[in-house]
Short mmCIF file of C-alpha atoms and ligand atoms in Angstrom, two decimals:
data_model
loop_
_atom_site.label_atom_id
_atom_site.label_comp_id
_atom_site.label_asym_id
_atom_site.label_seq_id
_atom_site.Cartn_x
_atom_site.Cartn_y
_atom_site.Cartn_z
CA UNK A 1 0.00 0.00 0.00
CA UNK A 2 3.11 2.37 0.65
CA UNK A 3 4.46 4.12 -2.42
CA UNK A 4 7.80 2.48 -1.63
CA UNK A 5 9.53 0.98 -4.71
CA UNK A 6 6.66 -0.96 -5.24
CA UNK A 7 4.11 1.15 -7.74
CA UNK A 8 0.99 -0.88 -8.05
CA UNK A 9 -0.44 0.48 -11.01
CA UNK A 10 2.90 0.14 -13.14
CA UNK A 11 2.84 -3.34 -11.75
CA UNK A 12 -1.20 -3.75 -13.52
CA UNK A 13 -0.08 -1.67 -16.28
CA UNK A 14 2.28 -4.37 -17.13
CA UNK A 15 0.52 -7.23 -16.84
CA UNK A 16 -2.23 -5.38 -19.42
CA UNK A 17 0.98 -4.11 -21.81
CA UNK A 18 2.10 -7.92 -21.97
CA UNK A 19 -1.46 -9.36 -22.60
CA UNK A 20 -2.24 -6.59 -25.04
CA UNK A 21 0.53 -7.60 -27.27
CA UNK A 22 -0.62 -11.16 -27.07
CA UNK A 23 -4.40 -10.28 -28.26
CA UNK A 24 -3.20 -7.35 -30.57
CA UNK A 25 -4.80 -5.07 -29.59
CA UNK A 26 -4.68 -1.58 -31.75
CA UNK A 27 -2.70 1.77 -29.79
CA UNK A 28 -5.90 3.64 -29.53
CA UNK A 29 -7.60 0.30 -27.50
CA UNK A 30 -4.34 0.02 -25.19
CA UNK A 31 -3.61 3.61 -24.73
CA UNK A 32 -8.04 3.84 -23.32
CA UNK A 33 -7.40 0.62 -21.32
CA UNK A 34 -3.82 1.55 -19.58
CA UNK A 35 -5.49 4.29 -17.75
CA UNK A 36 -8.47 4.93 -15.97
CA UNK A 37 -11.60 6.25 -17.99
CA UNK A 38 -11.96 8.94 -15.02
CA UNK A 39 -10.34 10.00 -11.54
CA UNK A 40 -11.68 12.22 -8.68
CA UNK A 41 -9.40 13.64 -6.45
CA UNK A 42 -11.06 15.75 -3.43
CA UNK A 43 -10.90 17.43 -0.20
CA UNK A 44 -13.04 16.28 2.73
CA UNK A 45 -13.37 18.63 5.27
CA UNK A 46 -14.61 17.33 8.71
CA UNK A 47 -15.10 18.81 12.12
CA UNK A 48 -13.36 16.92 14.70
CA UNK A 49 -14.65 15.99 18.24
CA UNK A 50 -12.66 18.13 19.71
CA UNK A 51 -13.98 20.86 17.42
CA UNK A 52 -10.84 21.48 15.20
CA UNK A 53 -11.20 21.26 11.43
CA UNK A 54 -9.31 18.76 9.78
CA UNK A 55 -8.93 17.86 5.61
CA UNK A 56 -8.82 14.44 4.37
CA UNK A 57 -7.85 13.30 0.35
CA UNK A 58 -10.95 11.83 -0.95
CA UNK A 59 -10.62 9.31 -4.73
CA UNK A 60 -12.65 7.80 -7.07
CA UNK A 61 -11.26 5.89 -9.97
CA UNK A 62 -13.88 4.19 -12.68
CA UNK A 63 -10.87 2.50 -15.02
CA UNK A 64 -13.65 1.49 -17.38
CA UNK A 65 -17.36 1.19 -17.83
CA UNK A 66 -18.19 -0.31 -21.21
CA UNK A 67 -19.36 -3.44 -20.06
CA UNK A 68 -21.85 -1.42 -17.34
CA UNK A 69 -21.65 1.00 -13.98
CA UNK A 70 -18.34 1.15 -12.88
CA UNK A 71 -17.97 -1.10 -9.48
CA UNK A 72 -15.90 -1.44 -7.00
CA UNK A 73 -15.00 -1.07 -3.27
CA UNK A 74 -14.06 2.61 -0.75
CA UNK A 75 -10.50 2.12 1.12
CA UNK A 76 -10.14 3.86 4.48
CA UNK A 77 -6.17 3.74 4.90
CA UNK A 78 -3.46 5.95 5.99
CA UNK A 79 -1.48 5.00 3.46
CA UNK A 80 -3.40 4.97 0.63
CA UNK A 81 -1.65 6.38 -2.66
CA UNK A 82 -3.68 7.35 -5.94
CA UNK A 83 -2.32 4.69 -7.53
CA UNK A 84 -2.94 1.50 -5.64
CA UNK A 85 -6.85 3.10 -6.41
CA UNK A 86 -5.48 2.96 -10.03
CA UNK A 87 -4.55 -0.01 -9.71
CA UNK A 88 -7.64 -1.62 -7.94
CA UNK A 89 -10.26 -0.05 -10.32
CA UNK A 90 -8.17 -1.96 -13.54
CA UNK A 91 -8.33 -5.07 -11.46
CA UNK A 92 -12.23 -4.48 -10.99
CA UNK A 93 -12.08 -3.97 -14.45
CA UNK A 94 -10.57 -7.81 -15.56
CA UNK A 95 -12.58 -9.50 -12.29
CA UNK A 96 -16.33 -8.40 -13.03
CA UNK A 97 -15.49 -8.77 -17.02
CA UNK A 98 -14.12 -12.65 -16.34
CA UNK A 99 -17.21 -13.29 -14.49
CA UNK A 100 -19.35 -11.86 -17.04
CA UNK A 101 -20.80 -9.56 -14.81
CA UNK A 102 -22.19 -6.11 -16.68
CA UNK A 103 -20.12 -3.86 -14.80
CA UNK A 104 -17.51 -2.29 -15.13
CA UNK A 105 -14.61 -1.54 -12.76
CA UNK A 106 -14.15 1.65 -9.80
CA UNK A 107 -12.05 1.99 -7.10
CA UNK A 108 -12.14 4.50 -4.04
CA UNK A 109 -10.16 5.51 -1.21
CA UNK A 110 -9.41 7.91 1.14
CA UNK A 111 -6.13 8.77 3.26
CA UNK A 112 -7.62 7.89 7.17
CA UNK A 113 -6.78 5.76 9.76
CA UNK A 114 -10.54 4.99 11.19
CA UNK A 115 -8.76 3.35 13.83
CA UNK A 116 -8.09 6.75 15.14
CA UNK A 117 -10.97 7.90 14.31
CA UNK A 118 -14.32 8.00 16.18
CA UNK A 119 -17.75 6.85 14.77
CA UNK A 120 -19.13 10.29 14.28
CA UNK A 121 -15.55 11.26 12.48
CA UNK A 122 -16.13 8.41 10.53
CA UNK A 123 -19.45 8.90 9.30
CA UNK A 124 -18.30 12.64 8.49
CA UNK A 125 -16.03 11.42 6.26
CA UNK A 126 -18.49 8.94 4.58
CA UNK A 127 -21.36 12.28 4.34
CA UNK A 128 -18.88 14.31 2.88
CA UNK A 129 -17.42 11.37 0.61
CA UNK A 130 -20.69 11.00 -1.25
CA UNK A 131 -20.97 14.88 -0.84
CA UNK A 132 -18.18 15.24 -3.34
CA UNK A 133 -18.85 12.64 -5.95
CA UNK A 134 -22.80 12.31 -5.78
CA UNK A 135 -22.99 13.37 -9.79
CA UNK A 136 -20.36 11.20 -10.96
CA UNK A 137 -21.46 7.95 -9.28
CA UNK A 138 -24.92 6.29 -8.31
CA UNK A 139 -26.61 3.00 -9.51
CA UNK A 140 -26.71 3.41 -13.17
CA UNK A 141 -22.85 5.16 -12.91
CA UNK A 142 -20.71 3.75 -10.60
CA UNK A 143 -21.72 1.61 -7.47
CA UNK A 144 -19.33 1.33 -4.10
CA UNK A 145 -18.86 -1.28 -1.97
CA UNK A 146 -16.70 -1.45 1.15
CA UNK A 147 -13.26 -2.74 0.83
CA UNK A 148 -9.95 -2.35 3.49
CA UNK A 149 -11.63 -1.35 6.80
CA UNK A 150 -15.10 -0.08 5.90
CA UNK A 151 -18.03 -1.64 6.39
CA UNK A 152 -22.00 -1.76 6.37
CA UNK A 153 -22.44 0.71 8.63
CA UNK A 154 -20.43 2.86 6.58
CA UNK A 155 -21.90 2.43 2.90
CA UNK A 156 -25.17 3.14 5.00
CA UNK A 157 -24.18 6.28 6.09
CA UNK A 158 -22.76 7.10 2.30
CA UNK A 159 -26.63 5.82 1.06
CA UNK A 160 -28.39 8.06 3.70
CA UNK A 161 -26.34 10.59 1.95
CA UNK A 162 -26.64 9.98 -1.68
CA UNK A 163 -30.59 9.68 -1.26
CA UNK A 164 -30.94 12.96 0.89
CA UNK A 165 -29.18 14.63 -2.16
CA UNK A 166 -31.11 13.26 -4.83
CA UNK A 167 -34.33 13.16 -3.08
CA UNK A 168 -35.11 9.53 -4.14
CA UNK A 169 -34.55 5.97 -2.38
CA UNK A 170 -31.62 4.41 -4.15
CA UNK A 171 -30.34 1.20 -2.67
CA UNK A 172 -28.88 0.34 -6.15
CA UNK A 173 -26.07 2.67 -5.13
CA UNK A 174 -24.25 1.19 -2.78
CA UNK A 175 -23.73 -2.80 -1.94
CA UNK A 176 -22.36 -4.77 0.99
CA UNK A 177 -25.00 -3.16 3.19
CA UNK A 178 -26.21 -5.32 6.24
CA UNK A 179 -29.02 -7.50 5.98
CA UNK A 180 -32.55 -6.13 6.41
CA UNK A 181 -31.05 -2.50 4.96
CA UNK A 182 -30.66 -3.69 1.36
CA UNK A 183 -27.56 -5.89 1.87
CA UNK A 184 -28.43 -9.63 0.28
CA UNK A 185 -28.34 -12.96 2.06
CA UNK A 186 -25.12 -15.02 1.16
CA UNK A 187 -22.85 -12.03 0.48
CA UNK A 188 -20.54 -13.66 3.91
CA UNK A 189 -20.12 -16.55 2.48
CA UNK A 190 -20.12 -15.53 -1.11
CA UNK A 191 -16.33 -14.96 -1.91
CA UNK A 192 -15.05 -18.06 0.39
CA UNK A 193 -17.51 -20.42 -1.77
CA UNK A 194 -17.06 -18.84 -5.00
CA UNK A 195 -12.96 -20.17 -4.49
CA UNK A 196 -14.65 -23.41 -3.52
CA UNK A 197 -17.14 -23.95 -6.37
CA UNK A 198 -14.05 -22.82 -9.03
CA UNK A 199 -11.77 -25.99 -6.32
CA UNK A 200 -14.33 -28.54 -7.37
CA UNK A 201 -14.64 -27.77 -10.75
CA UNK A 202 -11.08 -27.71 -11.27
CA UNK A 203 -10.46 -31.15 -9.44
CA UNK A 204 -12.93 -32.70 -11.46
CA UNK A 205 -10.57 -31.40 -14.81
CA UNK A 206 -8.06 -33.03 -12.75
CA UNK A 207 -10.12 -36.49 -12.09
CA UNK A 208 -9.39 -36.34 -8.59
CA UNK A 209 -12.07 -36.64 -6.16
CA UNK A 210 -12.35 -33.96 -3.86
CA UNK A 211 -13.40 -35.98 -0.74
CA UNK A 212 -9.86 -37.67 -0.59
CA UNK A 213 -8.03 -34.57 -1.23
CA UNK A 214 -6.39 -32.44 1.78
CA UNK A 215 -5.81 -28.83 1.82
CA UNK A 216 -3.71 -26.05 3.70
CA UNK A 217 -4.90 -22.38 3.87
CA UNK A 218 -3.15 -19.04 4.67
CA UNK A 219 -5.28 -16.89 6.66
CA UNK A 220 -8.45 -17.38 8.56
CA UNK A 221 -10.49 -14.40 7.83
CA UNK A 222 -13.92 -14.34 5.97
CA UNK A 223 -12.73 -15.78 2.80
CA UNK A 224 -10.80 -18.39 4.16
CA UNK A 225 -13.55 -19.27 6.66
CA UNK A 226 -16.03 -19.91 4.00
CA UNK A 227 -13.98 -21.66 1.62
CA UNK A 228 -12.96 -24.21 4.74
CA UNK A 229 -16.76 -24.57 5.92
CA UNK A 230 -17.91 -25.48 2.01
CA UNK A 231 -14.42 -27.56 1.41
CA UNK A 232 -15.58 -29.68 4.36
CA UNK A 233 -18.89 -30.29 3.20
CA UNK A 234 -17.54 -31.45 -0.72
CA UNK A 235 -15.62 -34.15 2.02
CA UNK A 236 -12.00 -32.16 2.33
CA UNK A 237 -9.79 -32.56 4.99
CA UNK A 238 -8.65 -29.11 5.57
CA UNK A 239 -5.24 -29.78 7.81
CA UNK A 240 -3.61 -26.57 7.94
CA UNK A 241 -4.63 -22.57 8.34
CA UNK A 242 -1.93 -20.07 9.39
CA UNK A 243 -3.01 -17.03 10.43
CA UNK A 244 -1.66 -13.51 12.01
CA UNK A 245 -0.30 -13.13 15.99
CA UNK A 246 -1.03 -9.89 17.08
CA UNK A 247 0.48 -10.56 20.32
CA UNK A 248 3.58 -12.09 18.95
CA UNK A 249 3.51 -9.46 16.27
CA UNK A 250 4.04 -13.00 13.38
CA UNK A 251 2.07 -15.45 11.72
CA UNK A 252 1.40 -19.04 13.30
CA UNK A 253 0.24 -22.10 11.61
CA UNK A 254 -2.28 -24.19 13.49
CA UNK A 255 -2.07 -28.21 12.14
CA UNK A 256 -4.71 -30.33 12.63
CA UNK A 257 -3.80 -33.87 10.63
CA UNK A 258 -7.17 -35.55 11.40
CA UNK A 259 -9.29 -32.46 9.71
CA UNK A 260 -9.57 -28.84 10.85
CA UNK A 261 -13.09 -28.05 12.15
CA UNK A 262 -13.71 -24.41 10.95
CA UNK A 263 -16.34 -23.50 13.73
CA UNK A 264 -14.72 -24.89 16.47
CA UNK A 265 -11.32 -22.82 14.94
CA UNK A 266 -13.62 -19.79 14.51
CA UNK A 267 -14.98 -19.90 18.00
CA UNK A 268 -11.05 -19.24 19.67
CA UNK A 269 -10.97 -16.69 16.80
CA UNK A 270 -11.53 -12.83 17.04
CA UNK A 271 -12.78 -10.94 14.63
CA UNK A 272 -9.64 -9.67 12.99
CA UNK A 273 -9.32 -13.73 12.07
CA UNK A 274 -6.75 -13.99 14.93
CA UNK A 275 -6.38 -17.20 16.52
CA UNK A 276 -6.02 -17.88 20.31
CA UNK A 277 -3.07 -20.09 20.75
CA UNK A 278 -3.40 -21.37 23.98
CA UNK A 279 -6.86 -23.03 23.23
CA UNK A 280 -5.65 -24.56 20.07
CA UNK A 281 -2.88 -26.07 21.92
CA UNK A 282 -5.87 -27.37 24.31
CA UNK A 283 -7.80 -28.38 21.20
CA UNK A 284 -4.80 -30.76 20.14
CA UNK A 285 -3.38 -28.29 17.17
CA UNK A 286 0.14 -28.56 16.52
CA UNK A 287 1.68 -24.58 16.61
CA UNK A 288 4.04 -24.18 14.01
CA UNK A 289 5.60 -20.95 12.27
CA UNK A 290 3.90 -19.02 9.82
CA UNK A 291 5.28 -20.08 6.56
CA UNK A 292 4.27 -23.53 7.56
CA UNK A 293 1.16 -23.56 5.70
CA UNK A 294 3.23 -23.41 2.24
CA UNK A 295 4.95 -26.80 3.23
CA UNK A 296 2.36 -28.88 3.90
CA UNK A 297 1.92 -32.16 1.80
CA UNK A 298 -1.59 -31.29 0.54
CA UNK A 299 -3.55 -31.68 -2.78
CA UNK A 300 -3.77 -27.49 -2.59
CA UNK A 301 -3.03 -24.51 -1.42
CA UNK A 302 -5.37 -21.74 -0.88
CA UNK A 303 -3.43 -18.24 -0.01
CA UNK A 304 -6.53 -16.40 1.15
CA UNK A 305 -4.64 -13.60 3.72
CA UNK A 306 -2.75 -10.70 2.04
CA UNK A 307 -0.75 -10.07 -0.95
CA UNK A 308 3.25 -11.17 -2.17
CA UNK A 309 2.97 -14.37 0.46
CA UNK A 310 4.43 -16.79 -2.56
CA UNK A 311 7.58 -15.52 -3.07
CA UNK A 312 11.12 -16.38 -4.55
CA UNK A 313 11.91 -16.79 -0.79
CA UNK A 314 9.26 -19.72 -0.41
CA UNK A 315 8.05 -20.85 -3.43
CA UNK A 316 10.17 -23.98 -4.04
CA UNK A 317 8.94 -24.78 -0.02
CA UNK A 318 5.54 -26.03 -2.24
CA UNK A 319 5.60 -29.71 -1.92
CA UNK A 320 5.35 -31.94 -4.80
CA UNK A 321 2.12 -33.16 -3.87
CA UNK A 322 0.63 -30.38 -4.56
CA UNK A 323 -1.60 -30.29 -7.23
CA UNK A 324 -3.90 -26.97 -7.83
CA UNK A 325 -3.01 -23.25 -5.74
CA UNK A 326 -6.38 -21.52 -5.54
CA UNK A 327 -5.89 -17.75 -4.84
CA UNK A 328 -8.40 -16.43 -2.56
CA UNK A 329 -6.49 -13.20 -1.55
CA UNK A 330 -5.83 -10.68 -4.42
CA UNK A 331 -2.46 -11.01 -5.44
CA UNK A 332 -0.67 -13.23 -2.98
CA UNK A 333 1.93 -14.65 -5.84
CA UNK A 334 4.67 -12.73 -6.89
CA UNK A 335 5.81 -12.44 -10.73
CA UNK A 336 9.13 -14.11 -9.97
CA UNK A 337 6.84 -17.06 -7.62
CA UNK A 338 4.42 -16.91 -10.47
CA UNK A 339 7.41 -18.09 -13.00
CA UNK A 340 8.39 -21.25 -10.79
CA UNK A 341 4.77 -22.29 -10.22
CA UNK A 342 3.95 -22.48 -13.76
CA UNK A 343 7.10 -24.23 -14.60
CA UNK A 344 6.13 -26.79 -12.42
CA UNK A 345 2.90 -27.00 -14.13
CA UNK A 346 0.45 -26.22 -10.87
CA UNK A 347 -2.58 -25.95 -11.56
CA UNK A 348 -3.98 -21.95 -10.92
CA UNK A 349 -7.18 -20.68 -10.12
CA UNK A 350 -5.71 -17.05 -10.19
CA UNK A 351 -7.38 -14.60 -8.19
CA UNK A 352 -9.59 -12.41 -10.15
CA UNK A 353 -11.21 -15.38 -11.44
CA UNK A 354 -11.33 -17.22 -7.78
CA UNK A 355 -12.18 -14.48 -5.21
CA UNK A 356 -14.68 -13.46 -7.94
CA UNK A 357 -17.84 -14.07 -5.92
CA UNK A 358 -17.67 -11.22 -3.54
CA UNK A 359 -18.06 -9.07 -6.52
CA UNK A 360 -20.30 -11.41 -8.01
CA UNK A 361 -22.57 -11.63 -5.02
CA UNK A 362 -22.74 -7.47 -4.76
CA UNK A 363 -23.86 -7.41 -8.26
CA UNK A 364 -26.45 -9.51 -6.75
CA UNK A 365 -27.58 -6.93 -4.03
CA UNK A 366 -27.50 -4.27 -6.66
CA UNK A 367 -30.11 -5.98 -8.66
CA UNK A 368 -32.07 -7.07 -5.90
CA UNK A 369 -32.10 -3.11 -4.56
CA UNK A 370 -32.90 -2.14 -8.18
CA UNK A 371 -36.28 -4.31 -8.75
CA UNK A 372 -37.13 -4.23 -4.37
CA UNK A 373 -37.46 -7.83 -4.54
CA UNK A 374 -34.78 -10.43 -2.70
CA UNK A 375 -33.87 -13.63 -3.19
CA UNK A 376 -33.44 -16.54 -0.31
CA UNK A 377 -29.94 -17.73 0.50
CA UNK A 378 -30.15 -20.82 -1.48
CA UNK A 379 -31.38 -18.99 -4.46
CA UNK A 380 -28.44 -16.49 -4.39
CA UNK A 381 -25.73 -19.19 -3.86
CA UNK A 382 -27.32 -21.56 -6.53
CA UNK A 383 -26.76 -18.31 -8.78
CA UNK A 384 -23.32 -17.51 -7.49
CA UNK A 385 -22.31 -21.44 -8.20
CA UNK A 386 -23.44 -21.00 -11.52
CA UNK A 387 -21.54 -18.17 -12.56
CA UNK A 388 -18.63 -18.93 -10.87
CA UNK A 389 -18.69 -22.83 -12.34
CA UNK A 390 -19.39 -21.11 -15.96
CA UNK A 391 -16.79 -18.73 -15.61
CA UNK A 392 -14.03 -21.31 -14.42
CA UNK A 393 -14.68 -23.67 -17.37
CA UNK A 394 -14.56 -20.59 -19.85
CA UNK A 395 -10.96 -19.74 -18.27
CA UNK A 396 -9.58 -23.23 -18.54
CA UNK A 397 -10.98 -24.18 -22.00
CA UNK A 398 -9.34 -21.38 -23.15
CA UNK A 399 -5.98 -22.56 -21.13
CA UNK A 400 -6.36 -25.76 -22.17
CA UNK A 401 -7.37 -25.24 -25.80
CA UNK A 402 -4.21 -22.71 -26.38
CA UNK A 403 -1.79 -24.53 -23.68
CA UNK A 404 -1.51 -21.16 -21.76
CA UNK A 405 -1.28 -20.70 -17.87
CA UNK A 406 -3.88 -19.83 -16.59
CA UNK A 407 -3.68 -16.76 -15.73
CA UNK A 408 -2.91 -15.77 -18.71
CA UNK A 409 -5.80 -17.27 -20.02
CA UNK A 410 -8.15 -15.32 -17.29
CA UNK A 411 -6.64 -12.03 -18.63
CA UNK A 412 -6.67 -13.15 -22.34
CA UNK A 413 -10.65 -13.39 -21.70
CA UNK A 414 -11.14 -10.57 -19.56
CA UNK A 415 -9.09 -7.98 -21.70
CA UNK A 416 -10.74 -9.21 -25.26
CA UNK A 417 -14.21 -8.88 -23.62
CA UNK A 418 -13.97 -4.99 -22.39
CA UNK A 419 -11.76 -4.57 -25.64
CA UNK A 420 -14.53 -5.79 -27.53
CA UNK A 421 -16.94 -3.69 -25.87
CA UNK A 422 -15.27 -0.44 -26.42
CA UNK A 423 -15.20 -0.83 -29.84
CA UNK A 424 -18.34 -2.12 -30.48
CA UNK A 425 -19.35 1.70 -28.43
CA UNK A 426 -17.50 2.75 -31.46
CA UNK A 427 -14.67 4.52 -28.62
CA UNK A 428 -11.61 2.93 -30.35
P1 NAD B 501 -9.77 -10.75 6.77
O1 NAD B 501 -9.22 -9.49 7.29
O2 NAD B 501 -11.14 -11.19 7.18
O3 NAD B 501 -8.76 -11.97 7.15
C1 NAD B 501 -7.41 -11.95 6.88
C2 NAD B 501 -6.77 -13.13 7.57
O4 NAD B 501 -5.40 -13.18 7.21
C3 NAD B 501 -6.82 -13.09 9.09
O5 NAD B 501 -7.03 -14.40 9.57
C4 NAD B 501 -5.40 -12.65 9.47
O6 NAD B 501 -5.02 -13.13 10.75
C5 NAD B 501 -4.62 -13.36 8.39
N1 NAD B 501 -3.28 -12.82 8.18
C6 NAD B 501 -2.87 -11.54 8.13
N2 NAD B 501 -1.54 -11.49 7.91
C7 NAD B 501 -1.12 -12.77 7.81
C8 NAD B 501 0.14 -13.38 7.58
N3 NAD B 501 1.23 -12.65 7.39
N4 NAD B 501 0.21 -14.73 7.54
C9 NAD B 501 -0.90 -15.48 7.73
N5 NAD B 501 -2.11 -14.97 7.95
C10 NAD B 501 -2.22 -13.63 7.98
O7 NAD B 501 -9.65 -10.66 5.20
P2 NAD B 501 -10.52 -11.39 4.08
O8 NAD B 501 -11.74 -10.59 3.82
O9 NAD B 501 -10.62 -12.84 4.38
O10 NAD B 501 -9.58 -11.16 2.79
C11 NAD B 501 -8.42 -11.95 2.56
C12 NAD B 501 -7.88 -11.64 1.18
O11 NAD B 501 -8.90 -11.88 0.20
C13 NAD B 501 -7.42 -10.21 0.93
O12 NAD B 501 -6.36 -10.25 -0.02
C14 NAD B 501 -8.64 -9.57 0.28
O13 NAD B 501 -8.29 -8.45 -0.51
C15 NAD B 501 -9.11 -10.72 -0.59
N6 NAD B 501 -10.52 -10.63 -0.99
C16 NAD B 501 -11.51 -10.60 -0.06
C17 NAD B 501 -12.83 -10.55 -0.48
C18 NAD B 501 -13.96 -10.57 0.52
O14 NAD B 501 -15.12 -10.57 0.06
N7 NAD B 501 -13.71 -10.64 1.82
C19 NAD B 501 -13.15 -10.49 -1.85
C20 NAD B 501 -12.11 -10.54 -2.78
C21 NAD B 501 -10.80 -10.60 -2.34
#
């Protein structure tokens, strides 16, 4: 998230530059898709509590909208740079377009630290937020979502706002709002299940049967959690989940060899998806260091914490026996780890294709605000399943048919489809 060395958006702006020259594309098309569409850049002025004035840096990317409203999530962080927004609203951009979603992709942020920040602060900041960019986003534009510490309550606050300045009830404008205030059933579970639904399809490519496969996981926060509860129910035997020690200031892994059971794990968890170590030890987990999750000797590997975790430093740690890495957290392989896992011919589900059913799901909400009508659970996950299951096979057909990695094959599909679109507009 720091500026650092590290520049996000060059970083996305590559991966597009190589995949462009793959598919061809014309100047005009690359030089409309390197950059974002449009970009807001704003002051947010907020009384304090203690009745100072202070300014925060408001953004608002939309990358591209050709396939529909811009969407994407709102970033409260205290290092957040206009470019890791740039480089979140292209992602958006590739992830709703490999699903098939019509929307487009949108990014927001702005430089806070709510953790220093008290509720009314924070809800100033959301009011004058929307305040800003109410013309230039809304459900037919450009729909928000929450993302690095936001939440419901705070895209409710940001609706309150939007409707009081347009006069009209718009749930459409927002998504990930809690249950019973427009927010849709499943949307918890909806990005841990959408890695498991593209799992089982992609063991089935590999005729092995999930319920004698075994699995380690990095992290044990919503996505992970989800993805563990629905890998147990296909009859995997989830033996490893490593997750962050705020005490100890590292990561541990906990190792259960006779089968992790997620709700007993998630009942000595907090809510930051950190694990009590004492009570695992009394539960009979093994406590080993953080990497260990990378070494296990499991069918797969699901990184579902943060991003860079494979690495050139750990990468050749991956057992043999593994068969399929399912990303779960956005970008948790480095290029250089990337290069070494596709020599060794893994099998990828790479993660704008796998954590694809957040997104998926809040598309959901949005048209379930738009015609006032919602769906039960089951309905919404039976949907989620089947857009997931038909984007996965779309992604490895194309992999398989051309003998290209994955990845490559996600992008290849993503790119053509909004490059497609934009000239069909007649923009390029
Ligand atoms: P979360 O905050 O709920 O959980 C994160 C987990 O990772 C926690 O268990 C934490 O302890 C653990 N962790 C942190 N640092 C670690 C480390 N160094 N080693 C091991 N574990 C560590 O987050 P989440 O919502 O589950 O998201 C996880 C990843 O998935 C992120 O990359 C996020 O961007 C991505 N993602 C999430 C969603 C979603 O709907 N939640 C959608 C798409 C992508």
């Amino acid at each position: 998230m720091s500026e650092g060395s590290f520049n996000p958006f060059k970083m996305a702006q590559q991966q597009f530059d190589a995949i462009a020259e793959n598919l061809q594309l014309d100047e005009a098309t690359k030089e409309l898709l390197r950059n974002p569409d449009r970009e807001y850049h704003f002051n947010i002025p907020i009384r304090m509590d203690d009745g100072t004035y202070k300014v925060f840096r408001g953004y608002r990317c939309q990358h591209n909208d050709a396939r529909g409203p811009s969407k994407g999530g709102i970033r409260f962080h205290p290092q957040e740079t206009v470019d890791t927004v740039r480089a979140l609203s292209m992602w958006m951009t590739w992830k709703t377009a490999v699903v098939d979603i019509p929307l487009g992709g949108g990014k927001g942020g702005v430089i806070c630290d709510p953790r220093n920040l008290s509720l009314r602060e924070q809800e100033a900041i959301c009011r004058g937020w929307v305040r800003q960019i109410a013309r230039n986003v809304g459900p037919l534009q450009d729909v928000p979502a929450p993302d690095v510490m936001t939440n419901g309550q705070h895209m409710l606050w940001m609706l309150d706002e939007y409707e009081r300045i347009t006069g009209v009830k718009a749930p459409g404008f927002i998504t990930g709002k809690p249950l019973g205030s427009g927010g849709s059933l499943g949307r918890t579970e909806a990005t841990g299940y959408g890695v498991m639904y593209t799992v089982r399809e992609a063991l089935k490519e590999l005729n092995i049967d999930i319920s004698k496969t075994t699995a380690s996981f990095q992290g044990f926060g919503n996505v992970s959690q989800y993805a563990i509860d629905l890998y147990t129910q296909y009859g995997g035997k989830a033996i490893a989940v490593s997750s962050w020690d705020n005490k100890e200031k590292k990561a541990i892994t906990y190792k259960k060899l006779s089968g992790i059971d997620w709700k007993e794990l998630l009942s000595i968890t907090n809510r930051f998806g950190e694990v009590d170590q004492q009570k695992a030890l009394e539960l009979g987990y093994e406590i080993l260091p953080g990497d260990a999750w990378i070494q296990q000797e499991v069918d797969i590997l699901v990184p579902a914490a943060l991003e860079n975790q494979i690495n050139a430093s750990n990468v050749n740690m991956i057992k043999p026996t593994v068969k399929l890495i399912a990303e779960g957290a956005n970008g948790p392989t480095t290029p250089e780890a990337d290069e070494v896992i596709k020599a060794r011919g893994i099998w990828v589900i790479p993660d704008f294709l796998a954590n694809a059913g957040g997104v998926t799901c809040s598309y959901f909400e949005q048209v379930q605000c738009n015609m006032n009508y919602f769906w039960t659970r089951q309905e919404v996950l039976e949907k989620l399943d089947q857009k997931m299951t038909h984007a996965y096979h779309a992604v490895s057909d194309l992999a398989k048919s051309r003998k290209i990695y994955m990845r490559d094959a996600a992008y290849l599909i993503s790119i053509s489809r909004v490059a497609e679109a934009c000239k069909l507009r007649g923009w390029v």
